[in-house]
Coordinates of N, CA and C in Angstrom, one line a residue:
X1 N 18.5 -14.7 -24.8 CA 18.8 -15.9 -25.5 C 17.6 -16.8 -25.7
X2 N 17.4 -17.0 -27.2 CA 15.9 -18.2 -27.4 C 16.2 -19.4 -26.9
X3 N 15.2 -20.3 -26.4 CA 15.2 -21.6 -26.0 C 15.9 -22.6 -27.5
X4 N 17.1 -22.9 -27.6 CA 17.3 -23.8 -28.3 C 16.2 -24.6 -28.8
X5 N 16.3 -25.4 -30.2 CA 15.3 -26.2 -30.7 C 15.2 -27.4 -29.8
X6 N 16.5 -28.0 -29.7 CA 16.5 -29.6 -28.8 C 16.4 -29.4 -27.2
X7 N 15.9 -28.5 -26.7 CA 15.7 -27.8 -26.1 C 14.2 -27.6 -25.8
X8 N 13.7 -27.4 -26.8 CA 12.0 -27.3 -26.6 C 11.9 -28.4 -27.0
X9 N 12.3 -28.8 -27.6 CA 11.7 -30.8 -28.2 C 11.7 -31.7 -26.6
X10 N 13.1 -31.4 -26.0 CA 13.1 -32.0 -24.8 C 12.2 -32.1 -23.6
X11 N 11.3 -30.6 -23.8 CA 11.0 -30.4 -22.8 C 9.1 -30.6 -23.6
X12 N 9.2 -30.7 -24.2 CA 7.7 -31.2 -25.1 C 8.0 -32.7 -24.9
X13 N 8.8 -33.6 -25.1 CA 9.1 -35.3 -25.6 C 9.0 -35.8 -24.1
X14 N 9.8 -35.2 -22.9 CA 10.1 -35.8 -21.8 C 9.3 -36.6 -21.2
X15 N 9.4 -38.2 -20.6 CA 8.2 -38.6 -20.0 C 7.4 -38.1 -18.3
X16 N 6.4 -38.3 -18.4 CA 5.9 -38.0 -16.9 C 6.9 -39.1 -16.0
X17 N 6.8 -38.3 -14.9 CA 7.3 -38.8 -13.6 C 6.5 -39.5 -13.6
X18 N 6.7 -40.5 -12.6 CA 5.7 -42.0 -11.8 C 5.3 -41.3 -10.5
X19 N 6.3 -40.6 -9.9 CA 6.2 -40.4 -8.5 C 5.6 -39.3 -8.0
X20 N 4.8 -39.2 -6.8 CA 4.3 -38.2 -6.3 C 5.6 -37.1 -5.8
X21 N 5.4 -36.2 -6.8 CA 6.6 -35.0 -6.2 C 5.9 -33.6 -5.5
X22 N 6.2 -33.2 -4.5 CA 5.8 -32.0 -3.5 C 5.6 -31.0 -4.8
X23 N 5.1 -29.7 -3.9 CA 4.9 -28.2 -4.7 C 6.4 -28.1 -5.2
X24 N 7.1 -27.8 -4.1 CA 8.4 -27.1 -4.0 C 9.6 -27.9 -5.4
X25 N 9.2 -29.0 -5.8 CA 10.1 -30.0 -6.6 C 9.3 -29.8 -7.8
X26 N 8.3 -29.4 -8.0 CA 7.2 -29.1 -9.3 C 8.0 -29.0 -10.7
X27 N 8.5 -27.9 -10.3 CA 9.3 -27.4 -11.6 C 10.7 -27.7 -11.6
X28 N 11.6 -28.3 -10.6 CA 12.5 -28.6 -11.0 C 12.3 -29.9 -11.7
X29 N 11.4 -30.8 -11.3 CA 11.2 -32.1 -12.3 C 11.0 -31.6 -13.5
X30 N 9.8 -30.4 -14.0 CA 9.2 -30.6 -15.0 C 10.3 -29.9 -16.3
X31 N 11.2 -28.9 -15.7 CA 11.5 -27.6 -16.0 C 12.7 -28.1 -16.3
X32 N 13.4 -27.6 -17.2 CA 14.7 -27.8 -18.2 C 15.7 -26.2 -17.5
X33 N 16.7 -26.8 -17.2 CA 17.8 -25.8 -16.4 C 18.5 -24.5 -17.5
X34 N 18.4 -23.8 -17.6 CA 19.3 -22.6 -18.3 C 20.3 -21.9 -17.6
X35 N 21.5 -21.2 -18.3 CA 22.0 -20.5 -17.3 C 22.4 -19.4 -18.4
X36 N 22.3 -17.9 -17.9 CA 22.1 -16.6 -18.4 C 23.2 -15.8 -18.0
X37 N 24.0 -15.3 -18.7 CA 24.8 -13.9 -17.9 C 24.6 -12.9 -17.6
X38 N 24.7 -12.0 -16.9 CA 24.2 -10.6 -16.4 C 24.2 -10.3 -17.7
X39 N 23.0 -9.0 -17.6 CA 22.3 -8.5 -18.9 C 22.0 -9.6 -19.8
X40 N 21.9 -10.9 -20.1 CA 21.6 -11.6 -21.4 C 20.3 -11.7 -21.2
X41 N 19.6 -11.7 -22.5 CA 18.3 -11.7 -22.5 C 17.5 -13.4 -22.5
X42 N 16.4 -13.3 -21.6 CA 16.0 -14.6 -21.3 C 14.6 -14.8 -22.8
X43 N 14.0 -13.9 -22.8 CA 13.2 -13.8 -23.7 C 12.8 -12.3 -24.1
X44 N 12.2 -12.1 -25.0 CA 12.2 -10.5 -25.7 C 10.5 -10.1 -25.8
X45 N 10.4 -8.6 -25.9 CA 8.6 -8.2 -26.1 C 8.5 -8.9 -27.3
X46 N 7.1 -9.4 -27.5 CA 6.4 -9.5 -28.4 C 7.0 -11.0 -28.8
X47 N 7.8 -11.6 -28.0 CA 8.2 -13.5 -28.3 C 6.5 -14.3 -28.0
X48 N 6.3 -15.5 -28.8 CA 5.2 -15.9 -27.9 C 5.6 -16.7 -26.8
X49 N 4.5 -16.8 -25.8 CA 4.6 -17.0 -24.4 C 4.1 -18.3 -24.0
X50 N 4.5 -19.3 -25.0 CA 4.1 -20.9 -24.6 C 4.9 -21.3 -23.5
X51 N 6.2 -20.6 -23.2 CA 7.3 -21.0 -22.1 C 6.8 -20.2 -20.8
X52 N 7.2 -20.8 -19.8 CA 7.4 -20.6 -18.2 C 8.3 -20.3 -17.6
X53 N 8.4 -19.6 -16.5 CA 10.2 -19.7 -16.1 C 10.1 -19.4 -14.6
X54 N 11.3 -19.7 -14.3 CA 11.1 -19.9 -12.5 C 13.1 -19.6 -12.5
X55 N 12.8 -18.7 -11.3 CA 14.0 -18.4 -10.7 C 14.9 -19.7 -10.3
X56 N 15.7 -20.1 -10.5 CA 16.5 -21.1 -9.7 C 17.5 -20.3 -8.9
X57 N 18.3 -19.5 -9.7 CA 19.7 -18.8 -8.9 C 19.5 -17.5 -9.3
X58 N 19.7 -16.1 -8.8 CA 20.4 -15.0 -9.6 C 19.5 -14.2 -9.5
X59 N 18.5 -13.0 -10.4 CA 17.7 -12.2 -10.6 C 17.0 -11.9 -11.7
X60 N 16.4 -11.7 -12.5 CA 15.7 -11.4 -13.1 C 14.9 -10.0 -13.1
X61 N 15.0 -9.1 -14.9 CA 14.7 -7.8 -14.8 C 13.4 -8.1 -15.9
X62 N 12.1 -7.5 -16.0 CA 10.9 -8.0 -16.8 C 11.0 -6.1 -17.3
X63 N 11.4 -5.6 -18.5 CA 11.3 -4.2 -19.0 C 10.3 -4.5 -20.3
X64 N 9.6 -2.8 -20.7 CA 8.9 -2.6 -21.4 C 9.9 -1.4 -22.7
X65 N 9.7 -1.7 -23.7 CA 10.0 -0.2 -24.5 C 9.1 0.5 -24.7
X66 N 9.0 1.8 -24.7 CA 7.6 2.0 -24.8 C 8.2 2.7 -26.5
X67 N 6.9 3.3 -26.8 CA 6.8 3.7 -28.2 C 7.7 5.0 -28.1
X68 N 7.7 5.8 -26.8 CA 8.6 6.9 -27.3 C 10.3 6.9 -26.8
X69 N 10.5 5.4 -27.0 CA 11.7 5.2 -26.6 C 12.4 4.9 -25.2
X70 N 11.4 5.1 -24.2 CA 11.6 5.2 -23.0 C 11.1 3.9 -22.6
X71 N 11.8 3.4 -21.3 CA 12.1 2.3 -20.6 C 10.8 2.1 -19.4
X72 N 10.3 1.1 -19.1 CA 9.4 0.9 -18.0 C 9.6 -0.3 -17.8
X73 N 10.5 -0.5 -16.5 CA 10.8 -1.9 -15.7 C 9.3 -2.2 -15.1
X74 N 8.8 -3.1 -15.6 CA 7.6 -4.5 -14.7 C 7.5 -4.9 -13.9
X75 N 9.1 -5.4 -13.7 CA 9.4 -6.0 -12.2 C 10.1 -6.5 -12.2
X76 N 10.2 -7.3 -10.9 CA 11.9 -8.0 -10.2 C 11.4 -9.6 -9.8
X77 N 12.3 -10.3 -10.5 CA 12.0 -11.8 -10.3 C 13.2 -12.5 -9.6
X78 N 13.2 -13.0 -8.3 CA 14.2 -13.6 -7.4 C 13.9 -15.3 -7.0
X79 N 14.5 -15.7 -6.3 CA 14.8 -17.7 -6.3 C 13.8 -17.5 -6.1
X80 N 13.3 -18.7 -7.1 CA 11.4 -19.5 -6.3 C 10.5 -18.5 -7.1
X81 N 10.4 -17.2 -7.9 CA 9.3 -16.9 -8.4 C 9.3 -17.5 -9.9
X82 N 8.3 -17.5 -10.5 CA 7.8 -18.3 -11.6 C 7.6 -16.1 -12.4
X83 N 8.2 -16.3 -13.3 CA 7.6 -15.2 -14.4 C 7.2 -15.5 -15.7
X84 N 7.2 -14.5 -16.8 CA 6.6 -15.0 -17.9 C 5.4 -15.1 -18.3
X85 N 4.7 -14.8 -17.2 CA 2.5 -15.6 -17.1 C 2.3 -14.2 -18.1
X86 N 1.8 -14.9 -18.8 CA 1.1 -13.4 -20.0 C -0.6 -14.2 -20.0
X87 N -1.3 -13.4 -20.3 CA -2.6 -13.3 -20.9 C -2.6 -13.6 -22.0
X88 N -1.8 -12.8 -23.2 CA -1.9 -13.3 -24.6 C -0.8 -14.1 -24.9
X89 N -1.1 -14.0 -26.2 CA -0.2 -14.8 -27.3 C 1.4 -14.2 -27.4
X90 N 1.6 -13.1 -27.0 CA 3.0 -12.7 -27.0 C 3.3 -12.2 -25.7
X91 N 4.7 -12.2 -25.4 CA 4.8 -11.1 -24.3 C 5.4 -9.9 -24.0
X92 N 4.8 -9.0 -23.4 CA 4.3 -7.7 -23.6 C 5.9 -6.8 -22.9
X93 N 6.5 -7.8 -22.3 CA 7.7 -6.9 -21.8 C 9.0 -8.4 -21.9
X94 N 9.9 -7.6 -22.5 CA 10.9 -8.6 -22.4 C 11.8 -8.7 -20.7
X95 N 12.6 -9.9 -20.7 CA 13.3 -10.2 -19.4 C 14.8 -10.7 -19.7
X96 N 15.4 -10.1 -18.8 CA 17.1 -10.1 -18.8 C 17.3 -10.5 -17.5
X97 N 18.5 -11.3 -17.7 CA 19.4 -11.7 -16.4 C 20.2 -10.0 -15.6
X98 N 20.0 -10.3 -14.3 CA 20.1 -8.7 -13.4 C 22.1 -9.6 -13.3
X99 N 22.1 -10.9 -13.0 CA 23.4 -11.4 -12.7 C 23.7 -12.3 -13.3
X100 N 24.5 -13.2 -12.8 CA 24.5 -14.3 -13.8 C 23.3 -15.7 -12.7
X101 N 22.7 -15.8 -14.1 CA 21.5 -16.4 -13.3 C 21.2 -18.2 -13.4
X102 N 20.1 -18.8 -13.0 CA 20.1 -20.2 -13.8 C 18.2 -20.2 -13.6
X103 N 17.9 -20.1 -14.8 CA 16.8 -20.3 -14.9 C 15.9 -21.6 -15.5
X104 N 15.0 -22.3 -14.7 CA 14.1 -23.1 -15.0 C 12.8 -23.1 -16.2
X105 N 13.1 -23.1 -17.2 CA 12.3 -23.6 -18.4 C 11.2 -24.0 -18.7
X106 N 9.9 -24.2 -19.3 CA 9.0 -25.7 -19.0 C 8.0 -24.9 -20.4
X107 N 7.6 -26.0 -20.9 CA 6.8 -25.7 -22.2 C 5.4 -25.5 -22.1
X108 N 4.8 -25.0 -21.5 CA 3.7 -25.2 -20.8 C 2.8 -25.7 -21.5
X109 N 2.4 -26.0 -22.9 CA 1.7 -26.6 -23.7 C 2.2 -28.1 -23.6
X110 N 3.0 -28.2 -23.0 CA 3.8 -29.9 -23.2 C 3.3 -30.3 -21.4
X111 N 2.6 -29.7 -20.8 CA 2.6 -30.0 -19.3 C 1.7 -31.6 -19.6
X112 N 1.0 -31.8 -20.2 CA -0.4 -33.1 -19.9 C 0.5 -33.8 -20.3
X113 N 2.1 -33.9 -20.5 CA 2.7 -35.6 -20.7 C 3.1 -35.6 -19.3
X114 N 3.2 -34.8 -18.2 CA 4.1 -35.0 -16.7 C 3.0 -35.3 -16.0
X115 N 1.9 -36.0 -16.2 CA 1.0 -36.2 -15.4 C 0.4 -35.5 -14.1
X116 N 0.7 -36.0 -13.1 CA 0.4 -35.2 -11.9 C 1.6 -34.1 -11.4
X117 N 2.6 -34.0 -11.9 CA 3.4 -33.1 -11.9 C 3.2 -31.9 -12.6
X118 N 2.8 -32.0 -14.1 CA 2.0 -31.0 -14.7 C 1.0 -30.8 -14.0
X119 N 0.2 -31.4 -13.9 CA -1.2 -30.3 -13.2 C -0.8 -29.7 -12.0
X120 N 0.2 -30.3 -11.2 CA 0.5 -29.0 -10.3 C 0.9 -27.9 -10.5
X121 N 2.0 -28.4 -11.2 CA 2.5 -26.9 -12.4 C 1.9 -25.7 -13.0
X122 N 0.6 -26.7 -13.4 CA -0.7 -25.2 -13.9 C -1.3 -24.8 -12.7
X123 N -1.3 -25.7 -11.4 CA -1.7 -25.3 -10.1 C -1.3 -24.1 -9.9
X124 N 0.2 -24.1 -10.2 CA 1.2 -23.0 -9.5 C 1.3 -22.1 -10.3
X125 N 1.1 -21.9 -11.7 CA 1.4 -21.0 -12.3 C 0.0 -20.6 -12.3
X126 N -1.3 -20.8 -11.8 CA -2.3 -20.0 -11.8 C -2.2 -19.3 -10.4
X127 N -1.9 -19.8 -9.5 CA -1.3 -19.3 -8.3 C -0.1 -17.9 -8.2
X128 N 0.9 -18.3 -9.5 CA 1.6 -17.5 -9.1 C 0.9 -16.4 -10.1
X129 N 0.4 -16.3 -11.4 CA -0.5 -15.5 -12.1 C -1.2 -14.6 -11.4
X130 N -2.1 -15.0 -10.6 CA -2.6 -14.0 -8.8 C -1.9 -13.0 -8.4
X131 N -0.6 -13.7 -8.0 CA -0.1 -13.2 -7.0 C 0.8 -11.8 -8.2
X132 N 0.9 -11.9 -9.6 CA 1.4 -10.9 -10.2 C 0.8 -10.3 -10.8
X133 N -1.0 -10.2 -10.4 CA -1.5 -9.5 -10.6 C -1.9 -8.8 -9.1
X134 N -1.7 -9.0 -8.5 CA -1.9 -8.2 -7.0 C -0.8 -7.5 -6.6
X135 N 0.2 -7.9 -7.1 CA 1.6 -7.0 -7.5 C 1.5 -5.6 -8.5
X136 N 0.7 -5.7 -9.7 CA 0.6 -4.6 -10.6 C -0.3 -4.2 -10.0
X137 N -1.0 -4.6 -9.2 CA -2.5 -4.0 -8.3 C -2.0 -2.2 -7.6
X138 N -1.0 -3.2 -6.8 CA -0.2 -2.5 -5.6 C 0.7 -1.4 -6.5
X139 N 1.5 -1.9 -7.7 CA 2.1 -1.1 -8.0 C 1.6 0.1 -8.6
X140 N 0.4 -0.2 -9.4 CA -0.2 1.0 -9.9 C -0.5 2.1 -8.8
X141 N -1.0 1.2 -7.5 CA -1.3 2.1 -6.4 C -0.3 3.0 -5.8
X142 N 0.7 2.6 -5.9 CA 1.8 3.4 -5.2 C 2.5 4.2 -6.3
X143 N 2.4 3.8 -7.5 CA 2.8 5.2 -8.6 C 2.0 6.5 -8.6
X144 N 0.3 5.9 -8.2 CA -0.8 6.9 -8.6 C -0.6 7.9 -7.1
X145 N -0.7 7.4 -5.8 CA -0.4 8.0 -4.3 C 0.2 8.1 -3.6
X146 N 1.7 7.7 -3.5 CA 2.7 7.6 -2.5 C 3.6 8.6 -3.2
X147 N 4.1 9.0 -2.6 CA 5.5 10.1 -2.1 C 6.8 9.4 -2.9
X148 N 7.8 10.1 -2.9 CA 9.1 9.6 -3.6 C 9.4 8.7 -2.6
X149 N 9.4 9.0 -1.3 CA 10.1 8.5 -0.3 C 9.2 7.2 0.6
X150 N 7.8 7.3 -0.2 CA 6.7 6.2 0.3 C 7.3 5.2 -0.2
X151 N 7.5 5.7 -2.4 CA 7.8 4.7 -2.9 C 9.0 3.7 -2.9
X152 N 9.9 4.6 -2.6 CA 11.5 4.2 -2.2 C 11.4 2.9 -1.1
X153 N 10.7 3.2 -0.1 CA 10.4 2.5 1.4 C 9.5 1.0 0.3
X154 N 8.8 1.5 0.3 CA 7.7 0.2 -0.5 C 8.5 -0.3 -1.1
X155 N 9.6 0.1 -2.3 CA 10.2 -1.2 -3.2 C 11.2 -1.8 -2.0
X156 N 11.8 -1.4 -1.4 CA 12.7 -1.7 -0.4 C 12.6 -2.8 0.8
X157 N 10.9 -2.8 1.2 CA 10.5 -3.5 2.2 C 9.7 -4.7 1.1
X158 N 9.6 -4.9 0.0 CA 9.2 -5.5 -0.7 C 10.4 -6.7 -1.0
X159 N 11.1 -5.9 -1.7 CA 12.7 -6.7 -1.7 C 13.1 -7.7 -0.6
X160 N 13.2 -6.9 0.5 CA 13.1 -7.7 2.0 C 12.3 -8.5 1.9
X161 N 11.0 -8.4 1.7 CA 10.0 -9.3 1.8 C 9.8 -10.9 1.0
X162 N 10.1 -10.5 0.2 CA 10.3 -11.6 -1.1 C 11.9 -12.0 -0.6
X163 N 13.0 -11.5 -0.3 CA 13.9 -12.0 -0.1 C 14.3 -12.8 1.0
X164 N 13.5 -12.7 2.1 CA 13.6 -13.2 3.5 C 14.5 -13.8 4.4
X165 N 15.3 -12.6 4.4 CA 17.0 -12.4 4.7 C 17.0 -11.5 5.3
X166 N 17.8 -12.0 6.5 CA 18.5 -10.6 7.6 C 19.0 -9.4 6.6
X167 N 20.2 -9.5 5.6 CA 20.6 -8.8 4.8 C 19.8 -8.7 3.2
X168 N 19.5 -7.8 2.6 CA 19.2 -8.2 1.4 C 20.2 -8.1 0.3
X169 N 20.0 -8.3 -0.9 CA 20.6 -8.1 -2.1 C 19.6 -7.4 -3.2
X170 N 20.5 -5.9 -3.5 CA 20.3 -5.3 -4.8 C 20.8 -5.8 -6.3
X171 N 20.3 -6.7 -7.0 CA 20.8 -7.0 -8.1 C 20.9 -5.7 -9.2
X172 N 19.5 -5.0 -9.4 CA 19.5 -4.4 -10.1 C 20.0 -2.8 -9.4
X173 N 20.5 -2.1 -10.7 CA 21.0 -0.9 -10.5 C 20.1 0.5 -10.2
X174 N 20.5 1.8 -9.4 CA 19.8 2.9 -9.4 C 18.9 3.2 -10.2
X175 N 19.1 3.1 -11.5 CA 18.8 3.5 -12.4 C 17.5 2.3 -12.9
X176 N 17.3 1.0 -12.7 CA 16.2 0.3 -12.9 C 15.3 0.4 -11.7
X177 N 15.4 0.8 -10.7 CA 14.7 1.1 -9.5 C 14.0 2.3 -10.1
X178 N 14.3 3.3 -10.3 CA 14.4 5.0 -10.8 C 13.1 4.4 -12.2
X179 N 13.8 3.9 -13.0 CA 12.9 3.4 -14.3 C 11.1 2.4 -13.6
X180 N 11.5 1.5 -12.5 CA 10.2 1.1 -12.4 C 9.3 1.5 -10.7
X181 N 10.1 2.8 -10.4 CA 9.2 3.5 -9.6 C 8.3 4.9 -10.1
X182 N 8.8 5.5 -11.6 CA 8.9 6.7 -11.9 C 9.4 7.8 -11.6
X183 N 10.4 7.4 -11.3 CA 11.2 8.5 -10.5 C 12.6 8.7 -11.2
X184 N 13.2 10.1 -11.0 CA 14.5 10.4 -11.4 C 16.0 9.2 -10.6
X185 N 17.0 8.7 -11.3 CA 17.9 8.0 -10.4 C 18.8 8.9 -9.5
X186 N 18.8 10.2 -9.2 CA 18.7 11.5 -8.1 C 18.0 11.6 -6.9
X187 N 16.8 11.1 -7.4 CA 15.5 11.2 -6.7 C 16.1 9.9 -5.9
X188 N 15.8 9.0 -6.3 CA 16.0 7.5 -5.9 C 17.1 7.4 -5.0
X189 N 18.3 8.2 -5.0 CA 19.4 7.9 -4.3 C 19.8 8.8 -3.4
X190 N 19.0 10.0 -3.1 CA 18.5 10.5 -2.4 C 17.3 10.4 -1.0
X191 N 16.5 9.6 -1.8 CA 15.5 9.1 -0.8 C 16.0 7.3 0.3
X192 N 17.1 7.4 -0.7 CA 17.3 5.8 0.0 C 18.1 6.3 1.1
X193 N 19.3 7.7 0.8 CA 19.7 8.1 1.7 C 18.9 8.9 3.1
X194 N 17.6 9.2 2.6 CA 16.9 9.9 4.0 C 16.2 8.8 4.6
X195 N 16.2 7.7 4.2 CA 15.9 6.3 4.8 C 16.7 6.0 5.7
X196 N 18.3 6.2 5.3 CA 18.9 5.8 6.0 C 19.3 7.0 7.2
X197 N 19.0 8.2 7.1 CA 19.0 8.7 8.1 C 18.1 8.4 9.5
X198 N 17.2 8.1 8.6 CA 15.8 8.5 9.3 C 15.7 6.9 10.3
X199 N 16.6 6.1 10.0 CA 16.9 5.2 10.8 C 15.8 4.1 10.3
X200 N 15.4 3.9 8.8 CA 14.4 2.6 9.0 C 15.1 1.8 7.9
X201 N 16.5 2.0 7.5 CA 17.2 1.1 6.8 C 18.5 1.1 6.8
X202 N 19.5 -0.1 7.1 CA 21.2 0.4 7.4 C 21.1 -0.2 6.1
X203 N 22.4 0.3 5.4 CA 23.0 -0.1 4.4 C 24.5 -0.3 4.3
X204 N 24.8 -1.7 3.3 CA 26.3 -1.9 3.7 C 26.8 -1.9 1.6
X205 N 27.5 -0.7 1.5 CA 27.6 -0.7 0.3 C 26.7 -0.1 -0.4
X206 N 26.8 0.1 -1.8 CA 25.5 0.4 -2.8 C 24.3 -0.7 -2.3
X207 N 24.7 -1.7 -2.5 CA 23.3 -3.1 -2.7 C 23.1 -3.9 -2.0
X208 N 23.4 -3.7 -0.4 CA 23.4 -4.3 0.4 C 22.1 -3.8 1.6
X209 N 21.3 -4.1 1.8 CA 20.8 -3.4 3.2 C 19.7 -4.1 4.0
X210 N 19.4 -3.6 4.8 CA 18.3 -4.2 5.7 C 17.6 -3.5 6.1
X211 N 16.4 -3.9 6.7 CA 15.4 -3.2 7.3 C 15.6 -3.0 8.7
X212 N 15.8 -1.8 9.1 CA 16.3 -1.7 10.5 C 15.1 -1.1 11.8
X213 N 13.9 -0.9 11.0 CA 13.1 -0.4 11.7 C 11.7 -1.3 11.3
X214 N 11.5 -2.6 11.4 CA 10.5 -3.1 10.6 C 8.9 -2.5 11.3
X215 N 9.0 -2.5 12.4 CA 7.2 -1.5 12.6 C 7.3 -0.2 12.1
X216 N 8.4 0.7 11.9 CA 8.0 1.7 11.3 C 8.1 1.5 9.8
X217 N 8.6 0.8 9.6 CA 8.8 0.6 8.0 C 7.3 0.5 7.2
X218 N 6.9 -0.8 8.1 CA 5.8 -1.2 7.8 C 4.3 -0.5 7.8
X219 N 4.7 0.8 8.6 CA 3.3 1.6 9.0 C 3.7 2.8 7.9
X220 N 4.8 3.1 7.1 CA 5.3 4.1 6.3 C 4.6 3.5 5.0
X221 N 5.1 2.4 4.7 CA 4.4 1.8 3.7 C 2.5 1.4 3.7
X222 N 2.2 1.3 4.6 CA 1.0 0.7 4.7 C 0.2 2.5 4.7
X223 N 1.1 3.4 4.6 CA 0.0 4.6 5.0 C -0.6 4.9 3.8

């Protein structure tokens, strides 16, 4: 779903805060609230990329179409990450709600009327820009050298990691895991199950699980 007109006017017209606001409140001040239903689309490939967006509630799925019809998930956006950072003028993979979600908005060309809240804002989104480029760093690395069962463990302790919960949550399905590991969704639900034998993940349900062995997890992954 596109950003309504009165909508982006709002979030271009709004005045600066007066007040000194923390990192953590950045974007809720600056950032206009949305809410998405599972599967609805937040923005599409090739939209331009003047907007910003930040997790408030729910999940977020970043997919590519590629030219021969086939699917390549980007990645996974959960509370607190900021997505959307493109390099160019459009963006290169569209993003859908994984649940029903509530996502934070912001015009990024409209940031110099929030004063010091804006400039934190581009603080953060060059910050978080980094941090998802060290992410495609790692991912390319573990498509190009790790095992089915390296990569399985890696998205898994990743999930955990970003999620930072005793239990985690699978928003997305077999089958988007399968699409942005390169792997069969056979493959994928197979390896999650020798995970779980092998004692370095209990699982409660399809989408539920934990890390049950975190030194070994962590040396499986790191190999």
């Amino acid at each position: 779903m596109s950003m309504p007109a009165y909508l982006r006017d709002r979030a271009e017209a709004a005045p600066p805060h007066a007040q000194v606001i923390s990192s953590d409140e950045v974007f809720s001040a600056v950032g206009v609230g949305m809410t998405y239903s599972s599967g609805e689309e937040i923005y599409a490939q090739d939209d331009e990329t003047d907007m910003v967006y930040q997790v408030q509630r729910g999940a977020v799925r970043a997919s590519r179409l590629l030219g021969d019809g086939r699917r390549q998930i980007a990645g996974f956006y959960y509370p607190g990450d900021l997505f959307g950072l493109e390099a160019g003028l459009t963006h290169r993979a569209s993003a859908e709600a994984l649940c029903d979600s509530k996502i934070l908005v912001a015009k990024r060309s409209a940031l110099k009327h929030y004063g010091e809240a804006g400039e934190r804002l581009e603080r953060l989104i060059w910050r978080a820009t980094g941090q998802e480029l060290g992410r495609a760093q790692d991912h390319m690395m573990l498509l190009a050298r790790k095992s089915a069962y390296e990569r399985v463990a890696g998205f898994l302790s990743d999930v955990a990691k970003r999620q930072g919960a005793a239990w985690n949550e699978l928003a997305m399905s077999r089958q988007d895991i399968a699409d942005h590991l390169g792997l069969t969704i056979e493959t994928v639900s197979r390896m999650v199950t020798q995970l779980q034998a092998d004692g370095l993940v209990a699982l409660e349900g399809c989408r539920r699980f934990r890390v049950a062995a975190p030194v070994r997890m962590a040396d499986l992954v790191a190999a």
